[in-house]
PDB file of C-alpha atoms and ligand atoms in Angstrom:
ATOM      1  CA  MET S   1     111.735 -57.993  93.398  1.00  0.00           C
ATOM      2  CA  ARG S   2     108.053 -58.815  93.664  1.00  0.00           C
ATOM      3  CA  ARG S   3     107.531 -57.580  90.120  1.00  0.00           C
ATOM      4  CA  ARG S   4     110.293 -59.798  88.834  1.00  0.00           C
ATOM      5  CA  SER S   5     108.902 -62.902  90.401  1.00  0.00           C
ATOM      6  CA  LEU S   6     105.508 -62.109  88.920  1.00  0.00           C
ATOM      7  CA  ALA S   7     107.065 -61.831  85.477  1.00  0.00           C
ATOM      8  CA  LEU S   8     108.859 -65.093  86.014  1.00  0.00           C
ATOM      9  CA  ARG S   9     105.677 -66.823  87.080  1.00  0.00           C
ATOM     10  CA  LEU S  10     103.871 -65.468  83.997  1.00  0.00           C
ATOM     11  CA  LEU S  11     106.607 -66.760  81.762  1.00  0.00           C
ATOM     12  CA  LEU S  12     106.465 -70.147  83.448  1.00  0.00           C
ATOM     13  CA  ALA S  13     102.707 -70.263  83.084  1.00  0.00           C
ATOM     14  CA  LEU S  14     103.064 -69.552  79.363  1.00  0.00           C
ATOM     15  CA  LEU S  15     105.678 -72.247  78.951  1.00  0.00           C
ATOM     16  CA  LEU S  16     103.544 -74.759  80.788  1.00  0.00           C
ATOM     17  CA  LEU S  17     100.427 -74.136  78.680  1.00  0.00           C
ATOM     18  CA  PRO S  18      99.572 -77.114  76.496  1.00  0.00           C
ATOM     19  CA  PRO S  19     100.462 -76.543  72.831  1.00  0.00           C
ATOM     20  CA  PRO S  20      97.470 -75.231  70.849  1.00  0.00           C
ATOM     21  CA  LEU S  21      95.442 -77.864  69.030  1.00  0.00           C
ATOM     22  CA  PRO S  22      95.960 -77.963  65.266  1.00  0.00           C
ATOM     23  CA  GLN S  23      92.284 -77.167  64.784  1.00  0.00           C
ATOM     24  CA  THR S  24      92.511 -73.869  66.640  1.00  0.00           C
ATOM     25  CA  LEU S  25      95.725 -73.076  64.835  1.00  0.00           C
ATOM     26  CA  LEU S  26      93.886 -73.336  61.543  1.00  0.00           C
ATOM     27  CA  GLY S  27      91.054 -71.144  62.697  1.00  0.00           C
ATOM     28  CA  ALA S  28      87.646 -71.603  64.227  1.00  0.00           C
ATOM     29  CA  PRO S  29      86.361 -75.111  64.869  1.00  0.00           C
ATOM     30  CA  CYS S  30      83.921 -76.587  62.392  1.00  0.00           C
ATOM     31  CA  PRO S  31      80.375 -75.346  63.098  1.00  0.00           C
ATOM     32  CA  GLU S  32      77.657 -77.843  64.014  1.00  0.00           C
ATOM     33  CA  PRO S  33      76.382 -79.889  62.147  1.00  0.00           C
ATOM     34  CA  CYS S  34      79.020 -79.474  59.448  1.00  0.00           C
ATOM     35  CA  SER S  35      82.113 -81.473  58.733  1.00  0.00           C
ATOM     36  CA  CYS S  36      85.316 -79.800  57.626  1.00  0.00           C
ATOM     37  CA  ARG S  37      87.449 -82.231  55.680  1.00  0.00           C
ATOM     38  CA  PRO S  38      91.250 -82.207  55.701  1.00  0.00           C
ATOM     39  CA  ASP S  39      91.191 -81.116  52.025  1.00  0.00           C
ATOM     40  CA  GLY S  40      89.509 -77.902  53.126  1.00  0.00           C
ATOM     41  CA  ALA S  41      85.969 -78.721  51.978  1.00  0.00           C
ATOM     42  CA  LEU S  42      82.855 -78.042  53.992  1.00  0.00           C
ATOM     43  CA  ARG S  43      79.693 -80.135  54.190  1.00  0.00           C
ATOM     44  CA  CYS S  44      76.680 -79.460  56.341  1.00  0.00           C
ATOM     45  CA  PRO S  45      74.324 -82.319  55.584  1.00  0.00           C
ATOM     46  CA  GLY S  46      70.718 -82.346  56.685  1.00  0.00           C
ATOM     47  CA  PRO S  47      68.099 -83.137  57.513  1.00  0.00           C
ATOM     48  CA  ARG S  48      68.293 -80.935  60.585  1.00  0.00           C
ATOM     49  CA  ALA S  49      64.789 -79.608  60.842  1.00  0.00           C
ATOM     50  CA  GLY S  50      65.486 -77.262  63.727  1.00  0.00           C
ATOM     51  CA  LEU S  51      68.692 -75.638  62.536  1.00  0.00           C
ATOM     52  CA  SER S  52      68.046 -71.989  61.695  1.00  0.00           C
ATOM     53  CA  ARG S  53      71.438 -70.284  61.669  1.00  0.00           C
ATOM     54  CA  LEU S  54      74.857 -71.283  60.483  1.00  0.00           C
ATOM     55  CA  GLU S  55      77.964 -69.164  60.931  1.00  0.00           C
ATOM     56  CA  ILE S  56      81.390 -69.917  59.572  1.00  0.00           C
ATOM     57  CA  SER S  57      83.981 -67.289  60.339  1.00  0.00           C
ATOM     58  CA  GLN S  58      87.662 -66.729  61.024  1.00  0.00           C
ATOM     59  CA  SER S  59      88.605 -70.007  59.431  1.00  0.00           C
ATOM     60  CA  ASP S  60      91.872 -70.420  57.571  1.00  0.00           C
ATOM     61  CA  SER S  61      91.272 -74.071  56.789  1.00  0.00           C
ATOM     62  CA  LEU S  62      88.095 -73.661  54.736  1.00  0.00           C
ATOM     63  CA  GLU S  63      89.030 -73.687  51.036  1.00  0.00           C
ATOM     64  CA  LYS S  64      85.923 -74.754  49.170  1.00  0.00           C
ATOM     65  CA  ILE S  65      82.223 -75.354  49.518  1.00  0.00           C
ATOM     66  CA  GLU S  66      80.916 -78.128  47.306  1.00  0.00           C
ATOM     67  CA  ALA S  67      77.571 -78.550  45.568  1.00  0.00           C
ATOM     68  CA  ASN S  68      74.732 -79.481  47.915  1.00  0.00           C
ATOM     69  CA  ALA S  69      76.825 -78.605  50.963  1.00  0.00           C
ATOM     70  CA  PHE S  70      73.709 -77.300  52.722  1.00  0.00           C
ATOM     71  CA  ASP S  71      71.359 -80.012  51.501  1.00  0.00           C
ATOM     72  CA  ASN S  72      68.088 -80.526  53.287  1.00  0.00           C
ATOM     73  CA  LEU S  73      68.458 -77.772  55.876  1.00  0.00           C
ATOM     74  CA  LEU S  74      64.893 -76.782  55.236  1.00  0.00           C
ATOM     75  CA  ASN S  75      64.485 -74.496  58.236  1.00  0.00           C
ATOM     76  CA  LEU S  76      67.744 -72.647  57.799  1.00  0.00           C
ATOM     77  CA  SER S  77      67.122 -68.894  57.734  1.00  0.00           C
ATOM     78  CA  GLU S  78      70.621 -67.408  58.047  1.00  0.00           C
ATOM     79  CA  ILE S  79      73.995 -68.371  56.642  1.00  0.00           C
ATOM     80  CA  LEU S  80      77.047 -66.246  57.419  1.00  0.00           C
ATOM     81  CA  ILE S  81      80.435 -66.968  55.878  1.00  0.00           C
ATOM     82  CA  GLN S  82      82.956 -64.364  56.929  1.00  0.00           C
ATOM     83  CA  ASN S  83      86.673 -63.765  57.163  1.00  0.00           C
ATOM     84  CA  THR S  84      87.654 -66.957  55.398  1.00  0.00           C
ATOM     85  CA  LYS S  85      90.492 -65.710  53.196  1.00  0.00           C
ATOM     86  CA  ASN S  86      91.420 -69.165  51.958  1.00  0.00           C
ATOM     87  CA  LEU S  87      87.931 -69.949  50.746  1.00  0.00           C
ATOM     88  CA  VAL S  88      88.493 -69.621  46.997  1.00  0.00           C
ATOM     89  CA  TYR S  89      85.757 -71.736  45.490  1.00  0.00           C
ATOM     90  CA  ILE S  90      82.044 -72.145  46.041  1.00  0.00           C
ATOM     91  CA  GLU S  91      80.751 -74.785  43.648  1.00  0.00           C
ATOM     92  CA  PRO S  92      77.589 -73.966  41.660  1.00  0.00           C
ATOM     93  CA  GLY S  93      74.661 -75.545  43.499  1.00  0.00           C
ATOM     94  CA  ALA S  94      76.248 -75.186  46.937  1.00  0.00           C
ATOM     95  CA  PHE S  95      73.177 -73.268  48.070  1.00  0.00           C
ATOM     96  CA  THR S  96      70.272 -75.387  46.886  1.00  0.00           C
ATOM     97  CA  ASN S  97      66.679 -75.487  48.006  1.00  0.00           C
ATOM     98  CA  LEU S  98      66.706 -73.364  51.155  1.00  0.00           C
ATOM     99  CA  PRO S  99      63.075 -72.210  51.199  1.00  0.00           C
ATOM    100  CA  ARG S 100      63.270 -70.393  54.559  1.00  0.00           C
ATOM    101  CA  LEU S 101      66.527 -68.597  53.920  1.00  0.00           C
ATOM    102  CA  LYS S 102      66.258 -64.866  54.657  1.00  0.00           C
ATOM    103  CA  TYR S 103      69.837 -63.764  55.057  1.00  0.00           C
ATOM    104  CA  LEU S 104      72.941 -64.950  53.266  1.00  0.00           C
ATOM    105  CA  SER S 105      76.180 -63.115  53.941  1.00  0.00           C
ATOM    106  CA  ILE S 106      79.476 -63.919  52.253  1.00  0.00           C
ATOM    107  CA  CYS S 107      82.141 -61.394  53.203  1.00  0.00           C
ATOM    108  CA  ASN S 108      85.903 -61.133  53.132  1.00  0.00           C
ATOM    109  CA  THR S 109      86.626 -64.423  51.395  1.00  0.00           C
ATOM    110  CA  GLY S 110      88.970 -65.325  48.537  1.00  0.00           C
ATOM    111  CA  ILE S 111      86.282 -66.380  46.039  1.00  0.00           C
ATOM    112  CA  ARG S 112      86.830 -65.422  42.396  1.00  0.00           C
ATOM    113  CA  LYS S 113      83.261 -65.501  41.162  1.00  0.00           C
ATOM    114  CA  LEU S 114      79.937 -64.356  42.458  1.00  0.00           C
ATOM    115  CA  PRO S 115      78.527 -67.431  44.235  1.00  0.00           C
ATOM    116  CA  ASP S 116      75.694 -69.224  42.497  1.00  0.00           C
ATOM    117  CA  VAL S 117      72.556 -68.347  44.438  1.00  0.00           C
ATOM    118  CA  THR S 118      70.083 -69.236  41.682  1.00  0.00           C
ATOM    119  CA  LYS S 119      68.855 -72.500  43.205  1.00  0.00           C
ATOM    120  CA  ILE S 120      68.008 -71.228  46.681  1.00  0.00           C
ATOM    121  CA  PHE S 121      64.299 -70.803  45.830  1.00  0.00           C
ATOM    122  CA  SER S 122      63.529 -68.905  49.006  1.00  0.00           C
ATOM    123  CA  SER S 123      60.016 -67.546  49.416  1.00  0.00           C
ATOM    124  CA  GLU S 124      60.781 -65.162  52.300  1.00  0.00           C
ATOM    125  CA  PHE S 125      59.850 -61.490  51.983  1.00  0.00           C
ATOM    126  CA  ASN S 126      62.823 -59.094  51.769  1.00  0.00           C
ATOM    127  CA  PHE S 127      65.571 -61.650  51.453  1.00  0.00           C
ATOM    128  CA  ILE S 128      68.909 -59.988  52.197  1.00  0.00           C
ATOM    129  CA  LEU S 129      71.965 -61.046  50.249  1.00  0.00           C
ATOM    130  CA  GLU S 130      75.181 -59.481  51.474  1.00  0.00           C
ATOM    131  CA  ILE S 131      78.300 -59.941  49.380  1.00  0.00           C
ATOM    132  CA  CYS S 132      81.036 -57.732  50.762  1.00  0.00           C
ATOM    133  CA  ASP S 133      84.790 -57.250  50.786  1.00  0.00           C
ATOM    134  CA  ASN S 134      85.439 -60.041  48.320  1.00  0.00           C
ATOM    135  CA  LEU S 135      88.266 -58.372  46.436  1.00  0.00           C
ATOM    136  CA  HIS S 136      88.634 -61.042  43.756  1.00  0.00           C
ATOM    137  CA  ILE S 137      85.101 -60.978  42.353  1.00  0.00           C
ATOM    138  CA  THR S 138      85.218 -58.765  39.256  1.00  0.00           C
ATOM    139  CA  THR S 139      81.906 -59.304  37.479  1.00  0.00           C
ATOM    140  CA  VAL S 140      78.199 -59.439  38.198  1.00  0.00           C
ATOM    141  CA  PRO S 141      76.950 -61.582  35.309  1.00  0.00           C
ATOM    142  CA  ALA S 142      73.499 -61.821  33.705  1.00  0.00           C
ATOM    143  CA  ASN S 143      70.766 -63.500  35.761  1.00  0.00           C
ATOM    144  CA  ALA S 144      73.025 -63.622  38.817  1.00  0.00           C
ATOM    145  CA  PHE S 145      70.133 -63.499  41.302  1.00  0.00           C
ATOM    146  CA  GLN S 146      67.412 -65.251  39.321  1.00  0.00           C
ATOM    147  CA  GLY S 147      65.802 -68.047  41.362  1.00  0.00           C
ATOM    148  CA  MET S 148      67.240 -66.847  44.648  1.00  0.00           C
ATOM    149  CA  ASN S 149      63.923 -65.598  45.972  1.00  0.00           C
ATOM    150  CA  ASN S 150      60.439 -65.172  44.494  1.00  0.00           C
ATOM    151  CA  GLU S 151      59.294 -62.288  46.691  1.00  0.00           C
ATOM    152  CA  SER S 152      61.557 -59.273  47.202  1.00  0.00           C
ATOM    153  CA  ILE S 153      65.223 -58.778  47.903  1.00  0.00           C
ATOM    154  CA  THR S 154      67.791 -56.361  49.247  1.00  0.00           C
ATOM    155  CA  LEU S 155      71.225 -56.653  47.698  1.00  0.00           C
ATOM    156  CA  LYS S 156      74.108 -55.344  49.765  1.00  0.00           C
ATOM    157  CA  LEU S 157      77.005 -55.740  47.384  1.00  0.00           C
ATOM    158  CA  TYR S 158      79.740 -53.500  48.732  1.00  0.00           C
ATOM    159  CA  GLY S 159      83.505 -53.299  48.937  1.00  0.00           C
ATOM    160  CA  ASN S 160      84.086 -56.001  46.329  1.00  0.00           C
ATOM    161  CA  GLY S 161      86.479 -56.128  43.373  1.00  0.00           C
ATOM    162  CA  PHE S 162      83.631 -55.534  40.885  1.00  0.00           C
ATOM    163  CA  GLU S 163      84.635 -53.881  37.633  1.00  0.00           C
ATOM    164  CA  GLU S 164      81.429 -54.322  35.684  1.00  0.00           C
ATOM    165  CA  ILE S 165      77.787 -55.207  35.992  1.00  0.00           C
ATOM    166  CA  GLN S 166      76.506 -56.964  32.918  1.00  0.00           C
ATOM    167  CA  SER S 167      73.294 -56.748  30.962  1.00  0.00           C
ATOM    168  CA  HIS S 168      70.295 -58.389  32.721  1.00  0.00           C
ATOM    169  CA  ALA S 169      72.318 -58.829  35.925  1.00  0.00           C
ATOM    170  CA  PHE S 170      69.160 -58.422  38.051  1.00  0.00           C
ATOM    171  CA  ASN S 171      66.781 -60.161  35.666  1.00  0.00           C
ATOM    172  CA  GLY S 172      63.883 -61.886  37.407  1.00  0.00           C
ATOM    173  CA  THR S 173      64.189 -60.115  40.762  1.00  0.00           C
ATOM    174  CA  THR S 174      62.070 -57.682  42.734  1.00  0.00           C
ATOM    175  CA  LEU S 175      64.646 -55.322  44.151  1.00  0.00           C
ATOM    176  CA  ILE S 176      63.856 -53.206  47.180  1.00  0.00           C
ATOM    177  CA  SER S 177      67.343 -51.849  47.598  1.00  0.00           C
ATOM    178  CA  LEU S 178      70.575 -52.182  45.666  1.00  0.00           C
ATOM    179  CA  GLU S 179      73.724 -51.146  47.467  1.00  0.00           C
ATOM    180  CA  LEU S 180      76.804 -50.973  45.267  1.00  0.00           C
ATOM    181  CA  LYS S 181      78.807 -48.558  47.369  1.00  0.00           C
ATOM    182  CA  GLU S 182      82.553 -48.847  47.891  1.00  0.00           C
ATOM    183  CA  ASN S 183      83.094 -51.086  44.906  1.00  0.00           C
ATOM    184  CA  ALA S 184      86.100 -48.898  44.206  1.00  0.00           C
ATOM    185  CA  HIS S 185      86.867 -50.440  40.793  1.00  0.00           C
ATOM    186  CA  LEU S 186      83.323 -50.479  39.482  1.00  0.00           C
ATOM    187  CA  LYS S 187      83.403 -48.543  36.214  1.00  0.00           C
ATOM    188  CA  LYS S 188      80.698 -49.958  34.051  1.00  0.00           C
ATOM    189  CA  MET S 189      77.083 -50.796  34.549  1.00  0.00           C
ATOM    190  CA  HIS S 190      75.493 -52.076  31.357  1.00  0.00           C
ATOM    191  CA  ASN S 191      72.643 -50.013  29.981  1.00  0.00           C
ATOM    192  CA  ASP S 192      70.356 -53.047  30.317  1.00  0.00           C
ATOM    193  CA  ALA S 193      71.576 -54.104  33.761  1.00  0.00           C
ATOM    194  CA  PHE S 194      68.082 -53.536  35.200  1.00  0.00           C
ATOM    195  CA  ARG S 195      66.266 -55.232  32.303  1.00  0.00           C
ATOM    196  CA  GLY S 196      63.847 -57.843  33.584  1.00  0.00           C
ATOM    197  CA  ALA S 197      63.939 -56.577  37.176  1.00  0.00           C
ATOM    198  CA  ARG S 198      61.356 -54.749  39.244  1.00  0.00           C
ATOM    199  CA  GLY S 199      62.943 -51.953  41.243  1.00  0.00           C
ATOM    200  CA  PRO S 200      65.217 -50.915  42.813  1.00  0.00           C
ATOM    201  CA  SER S 201      63.553 -48.307  45.016  1.00  0.00           C
ATOM    202  CA  ILE S 202      66.867 -47.423  46.627  1.00  0.00           C
ATOM    203  CA  LEU S 203      70.127 -47.255  44.707  1.00  0.00           C
ATOM    204  CA  ASP S 204      73.475 -46.469  46.337  1.00  0.00           C
ATOM    205  CA  ILE S 205      76.471 -46.107  44.040  1.00  0.00           C
ATOM    206  CA  SER S 206      78.666 -44.078  46.402  1.00  0.00           C
ATOM    207  CA  SER S 207      82.441 -44.372  46.161  1.00  0.00           C
ATOM    208  CA  THR S 208      82.447 -46.204  42.852  1.00  0.00           C
ATOM    209  CA  LYS S 209      84.110 -45.267  39.559  1.00  0.00           C
ATOM    210  CA  LEU S 210      80.852 -45.430  37.622  1.00  0.00           C
ATOM    211  CA  GLN S 211      80.883 -42.947  34.774  1.00  0.00           C
ATOM    212  CA  ALA S 212      77.226 -43.332  33.892  1.00  0.00           C
ATOM    213  CA  LEU S 213      74.014 -44.845  35.136  1.00  0.00           C
ATOM    214  CA  PRO S 214      72.048 -47.200  32.922  1.00  0.00           C
ATOM    215  CA  SER S 215      69.394 -45.254  31.060  1.00  0.00           C
ATOM    216  CA  TYR S 216      66.880 -48.084  31.393  1.00  0.00           C
ATOM    217  CA  GLY S 217      65.171 -48.903  34.677  1.00  0.00           C
ATOM    218  CA  LEU S 218      65.577 -45.648  36.607  1.00  0.00           C
ATOM    219  CA  GLU S 219      61.855 -45.002  36.911  1.00  0.00           C
ATOM    220  CA  SER S 220      61.474 -47.075  40.078  1.00  0.00           C
ATOM    221  CA  ILE S 221      64.207 -45.279  41.999  1.00  0.00           C
ATOM    222  CA  GLN S 222      62.920 -43.223  44.918  1.00  0.00           C
ATOM    223  CA  THR S 223      66.210 -42.696  46.701  1.00  0.00           C
ATOM    224  CA  LEU S 224      69.473 -42.199  44.874  1.00  0.00           C
ATOM    225  CA  ILE S 225      72.721 -41.979  46.819  1.00  0.00           C
ATOM    226  CA  ALA S 226      75.875 -41.089  44.931  1.00  0.00           C
ATOM    227  CA  THR S 227      78.360 -39.494  47.302  1.00  0.00           C
ATOM    228  CA  SER S 228      82.060 -39.527  46.384  1.00  0.00           C
ATOM    229  CA  SER S 229      81.082 -40.611  42.872  1.00  0.00           C
ATOM    230  CA  TYR S 230      83.766 -38.484  41.267  1.00  0.00           C
ATOM    231  CA  SER S 231      83.686 -40.234  37.887  1.00  0.00           C
ATOM    232  CA  LEU S 232      79.972 -39.719  37.457  1.00  0.00           C
ATOM    233  CA  LYS S 233      80.177 -36.481  35.561  1.00  0.00           C
ATOM    234  CA  LYS S 234      76.707 -36.560  34.126  1.00  0.00           C
ATOM    235  CA  LEU S 235      73.364 -37.928  35.200  1.00  0.00           C
ATOM    236  CA  PRO S 236      70.565 -39.112  32.925  1.00  0.00           C
ATOM    237  CA  SER S 237      67.877 -36.475  32.510  1.00  0.00           C
ATOM    238  CA  ARG S 238      65.442 -35.841  35.307  1.00  0.00           C
ATOM    239  CA  GLU S 239      62.563 -37.231  33.237  1.00  0.00           C
ATOM    240  CA  LYS S 240      63.991 -40.734  33.543  1.00  0.00           C
ATOM    241  CA  PHE S 241      63.626 -40.603  37.331  1.00  0.00           C
ATOM    242  CA  THR S 242      59.858 -40.496  37.447  1.00  0.00           C
ATOM    243  CA  ASN S 243      59.588 -41.523  41.112  1.00  0.00           C
ATOM    244  CA  LEU S 244      62.642 -39.891  42.624  1.00  0.00           C
ATOM    245  CA  LEU S 245      62.020 -38.355  46.044  1.00  0.00           C
ATOM    246  CA  ASP S 246      65.449 -37.997  47.486  1.00  0.00           C
ATOM    247  CA  ALA S 247      68.936 -37.731  46.034  1.00  0.00           C
ATOM    248  CA  THR S 248      72.348 -37.235  47.594  1.00  0.00           C
ATOM    249  CA  LEU S 249      74.945 -36.366  44.998  1.00  0.00           C
ATOM    250  CA  THR S 250      78.572 -35.417  44.535  1.00  0.00           C
ATOM    251  CA  TYR S 251      78.899 -32.446  42.173  1.00  0.00           C
ATOM    252  CA  PRO S 252      76.969 -29.216  41.782  1.00  0.00           C
ATOM    253  CA  SER S 253      76.570 -30.182  38.120  1.00  0.00           C
ATOM    254  CA  HIS S 254      74.592 -33.247  39.171  1.00  0.00           C
ATOM    255  CA  CYS S 255      72.181 -30.910  40.775  1.00  0.00           C
ATOM    256  CA  CYS S 256      71.694 -28.982  37.569  1.00  0.00           C
ATOM    257  CA  ALA S 257      70.419 -32.078  35.826  1.00  0.00           C
ATOM    258  CA  PHE S 258      67.541 -32.017  38.280  1.00  0.00           C
ATOM    259  CA  ARG S 259      66.945 -28.306  38.525  1.00  0.00           C
ATOM    260  CA  ASN S 260      63.751 -28.117  36.492  1.00  0.00           C
ATOM    261  CA  LEU S 261      61.608 -30.240  38.692  1.00  0.00           C
ATOM    262  CA  PRO S 262      58.025 -30.839  37.721  1.00  0.00           C
ATOM    263  CA  THR S 263      55.988 -28.666  40.074  1.00  0.00           C
ATOM    264  CA  LYS S 264      53.812 -31.593  41.127  1.00  0.00           C
ATOM    265  CA  GLU S 265      56.728 -33.212  42.917  1.00  0.00           C
ATOM    266  CA  ASN S 266      58.501 -30.109  44.135  1.00  0.00           C
ATOM    267  CA  SER S 267      57.059 -30.224  47.603  1.00  0.00           C
ATOM    268  CA  GLU S 268      58.383 -33.697  48.315  1.00  0.00           C
ATOM    269  CA  PHE S 269      61.599 -33.686  46.414  1.00  0.00           C
ATOM    270  CA  LYS S 270      64.804 -33.178  48.335  1.00  0.00           C
ATOM    271  CA  ILE S 271      68.212 -33.012  46.796  1.00  0.00           C
ATOM    272  CA  VAL S 272      71.517 -32.446  48.507  1.00  0.00           C
ATOM    273  CA  ASN S 273      75.112 -32.160  47.482  1.00  0.00           C
ATOM    274  CA  TRP S 274      76.956 -33.654  50.364  1.00  0.00           C
ATOM    275  CA  TRP S 275      79.890 -31.255  50.149  1.00  0.00           C
ATOM    276  CA  THR S 276      78.322 -28.028  48.905  1.00  0.00           C
ATOM    277  CA  ALA S 277      75.204 -25.999  49.349  1.00  0.00           C
ATOM    278  CA  PRO S 278      71.799 -27.564  48.919  1.00  0.00           C
ATOM    279  CA  CYS S 279      70.807 -27.729  45.285  1.00  0.00           C
ATOM    280  CA  PRO S 280      68.555 -24.731  44.876  1.00  0.00           C
ATOM    281  CA  PHE S 281      71.528 -22.492  45.773  1.00  0.00           C
ATOM    282  CA  THR S 282      73.989 -24.081  43.398  1.00  0.00           C
ATOM    283  CA  PRO S 283      74.614 -21.914  40.352  1.00  0.00           C
ATOM    284  CA  CYS S 284      74.037 -23.806  37.108  1.00  0.00           C
ATOM    285  CA  LEU S 285      75.948 -22.727  34.026  1.00  0.00           C
TER     286      LEU S 285
HETATM  287  C1  NAG G   1      61.165 -74.088  61.785  1.00  0.00           C
HETATM  288  O1  NAG G   1      61.104 -72.694  62.070  1.00  0.00           O
HETATM  289  C2  NAG G   1      59.852 -72.239  62.486  1.00  0.00           C
HETATM  290  C3  NAG G   1      59.871 -70.726  62.621  1.00  0.00           C
HETATM  291  O2  NAG G   1      61.144 -70.194  62.521  1.00  0.00           O
HETATM  292  C4  NAG G   1      59.472 -72.927  63.804  1.00  0.00           C
HETATM  293  O3  NAG G   1      58.205 -72.497  64.230  1.00  0.00           O
HETATM  294  C5  NAG G   1      59.493 -74.431  63.605  1.00  0.00           C
HETATM  295  O4  NAG G   1      59.263 -75.082  64.833  1.00  0.00           O
HETATM  296  C6  NAG G   1      60.834 -74.883  63.035  1.00  0.00           C
HETATM  297  N1  NAG G   1      60.777 -76.295  62.714  1.00  0.00           N
HETATM  298  C7  NAG G   1      61.465 -77.203  63.397  1.00  0.00           C
HETATM  299  C8  NAG G   1      61.259 -78.614  62.981  1.00  0.00           C
HETATM  300  O5  NAG G   1      62.242 -76.896  64.284  1.00  0.00           O
HETATM  301  C1  NAG G   2      56.613 -67.637  46.233  1.00  0.00           C
HETATM  302  O1  NAG G   2      56.621 -69.014  46.456  1.00  0.00           O
HETATM  303  C2  NAG G   2      55.778 -69.429  47.531  1.00  0.00           C
HETATM  304  C3  NAG G   2      55.994 -70.903  47.748  1.00  0.00           C
HETATM  305  O2  NAG G   2      56.079 -71.602  46.562  1.00  0.00           O
HETATM  306  C4  NAG G   2      54.327 -69.082  47.180  1.00  0.00           C
HETATM  307  O3  NAG G   2      53.479 -69.454  48.249  1.00  0.00           O
HETATM  308  C5  NAG G   2      54.233 -67.581  46.940  1.00  0.00           C
HETATM  309  O4  NAG G   2      52.919 -67.248  46.541  1.00  0.00           O
HETATM  310  C6  NAG G   2      55.220 -67.156  45.863  1.00  0.00           C
HETATM  311  N1  NAG G   2      55.218 -65.690  45.771  1.00  0.00           N
HETATM  312  C7  NAG G   2      55.135 -65.040  44.610  1.00  0.00           C
HETATM  313  C8  NAG G   2      55.150 -63.544  44.669  1.00  0.00           C
HETATM  314  O5  NAG G   2      55.048 -65.610  43.540  1.00  0.00           O
HETATM  315  C1  NAG G   3      65.617 -63.095  31.773  1.00  0.00           C
HETATM  316  O1  NAG G   3      64.904 -63.985  32.576  1.00  0.00           O
HETATM  317  C2  NAG G   3      63.901 -64.733  31.889  1.00  0.00           C
HETATM  318  C3  NAG G   3      63.191 -65.597  32.899  1.00  0.00           C
HETATM  319  O2  NAG G   3      62.769 -64.856  33.993  1.00  0.00           O
HETATM  320  C4  NAG G   3      64.543 -65.578  30.825  1.00  0.00           C
HETATM  321  O3  NAG G   3      63.548 -66.269  30.100  1.00  0.00           O
HETATM  322  C5  NAG G   3      65.345 -64.710  29.887  1.00  0.00           C
HETATM  323  O4  NAG G   3      66.059 -65.505  28.969  1.00  0.00           O
HETATM  324  C6  NAG G   3      66.338 -63.854  30.679  1.00  0.00           C
HETATM  325  N1  NAG G   3      67.016 -62.923  29.770  1.00  0.00           N
HETATM  326  C7  NAG G   3      68.309 -62.933  29.523  1.00  0.00           C
HETATM  327  C8  NAG G   3      68.804 -61.984  28.495  1.00  0.00           C
HETATM  328  O5  NAG G   3      69.095 -63.676  30.097  1.00  0.00           O
END
């Protein structure tokens, strides 16, 4: 009896709640100091000297970000745009002149093209760009990150719809780390993808369909991670990896490519097959 009246009261309470506001129905409210127009466009006009972080997430109403949307936010150091499935278009020039920007994350959106980041002109050390779980982006074009930052960058580009990485994709960058893992459709990386770039020191191509690594630009790699890279049947010869210290690979045959290590580096070099014995014990045919 008591239980029933409790249930009844709960039901009544639910019925008496005010109807949700349209804004909350459509997702998160518009972040300060931005305006979210009824046509689904976002604008965050400056100047707002003090603003350092902007997060837009869980919004169903955001559909596009127009050029100069983040104009004059000169002290902005972080922008996060996440879980906005209806965001399909980021206009070129949306991210323009953000000299203090250190971290830009665009994940789980509906965008069709890699966003234009070439006018950010950040001068922060180790700028981190995270582009993840954007299933409709298929290509990393030439010069995609040129102009983003003039110091050094980490690219976390994982879980996207990438199929190919074009020639000169990283032209003009100093790459500390390049994470391409879990791009499950990534088959092709152009031989000149690293042309014009310095780095990367760390390369992770795990869980991709890459069949080959570019033959140019491997000399800077110190750490290579290629677990669950089942399509990568063959690695470039060991001589191309002049600075390799550490590699985690998929097949025993990968190991064989590296078996004749120059003695100079032997002491430091570590190589592991994640699912079999450590390399020195793998028989090579
Ligand atoms: C901009 O950021 C820096 C460091 O993050 C801070 O010292 C400075 O006060 C900020 N400028 C304004 C106008 O808030
Ligand atoms: C990057 O740009 C800033 C500001 O223009 C400058 O002070 C810095 O020296 C530049 N760094 C490099 C490596 O060119
Ligand atoms: C690579 O970048 C440089 C500028 O840093 C540019 O002059 C050159 O045209 C670019 N190469 C290609 C093939 O896009």
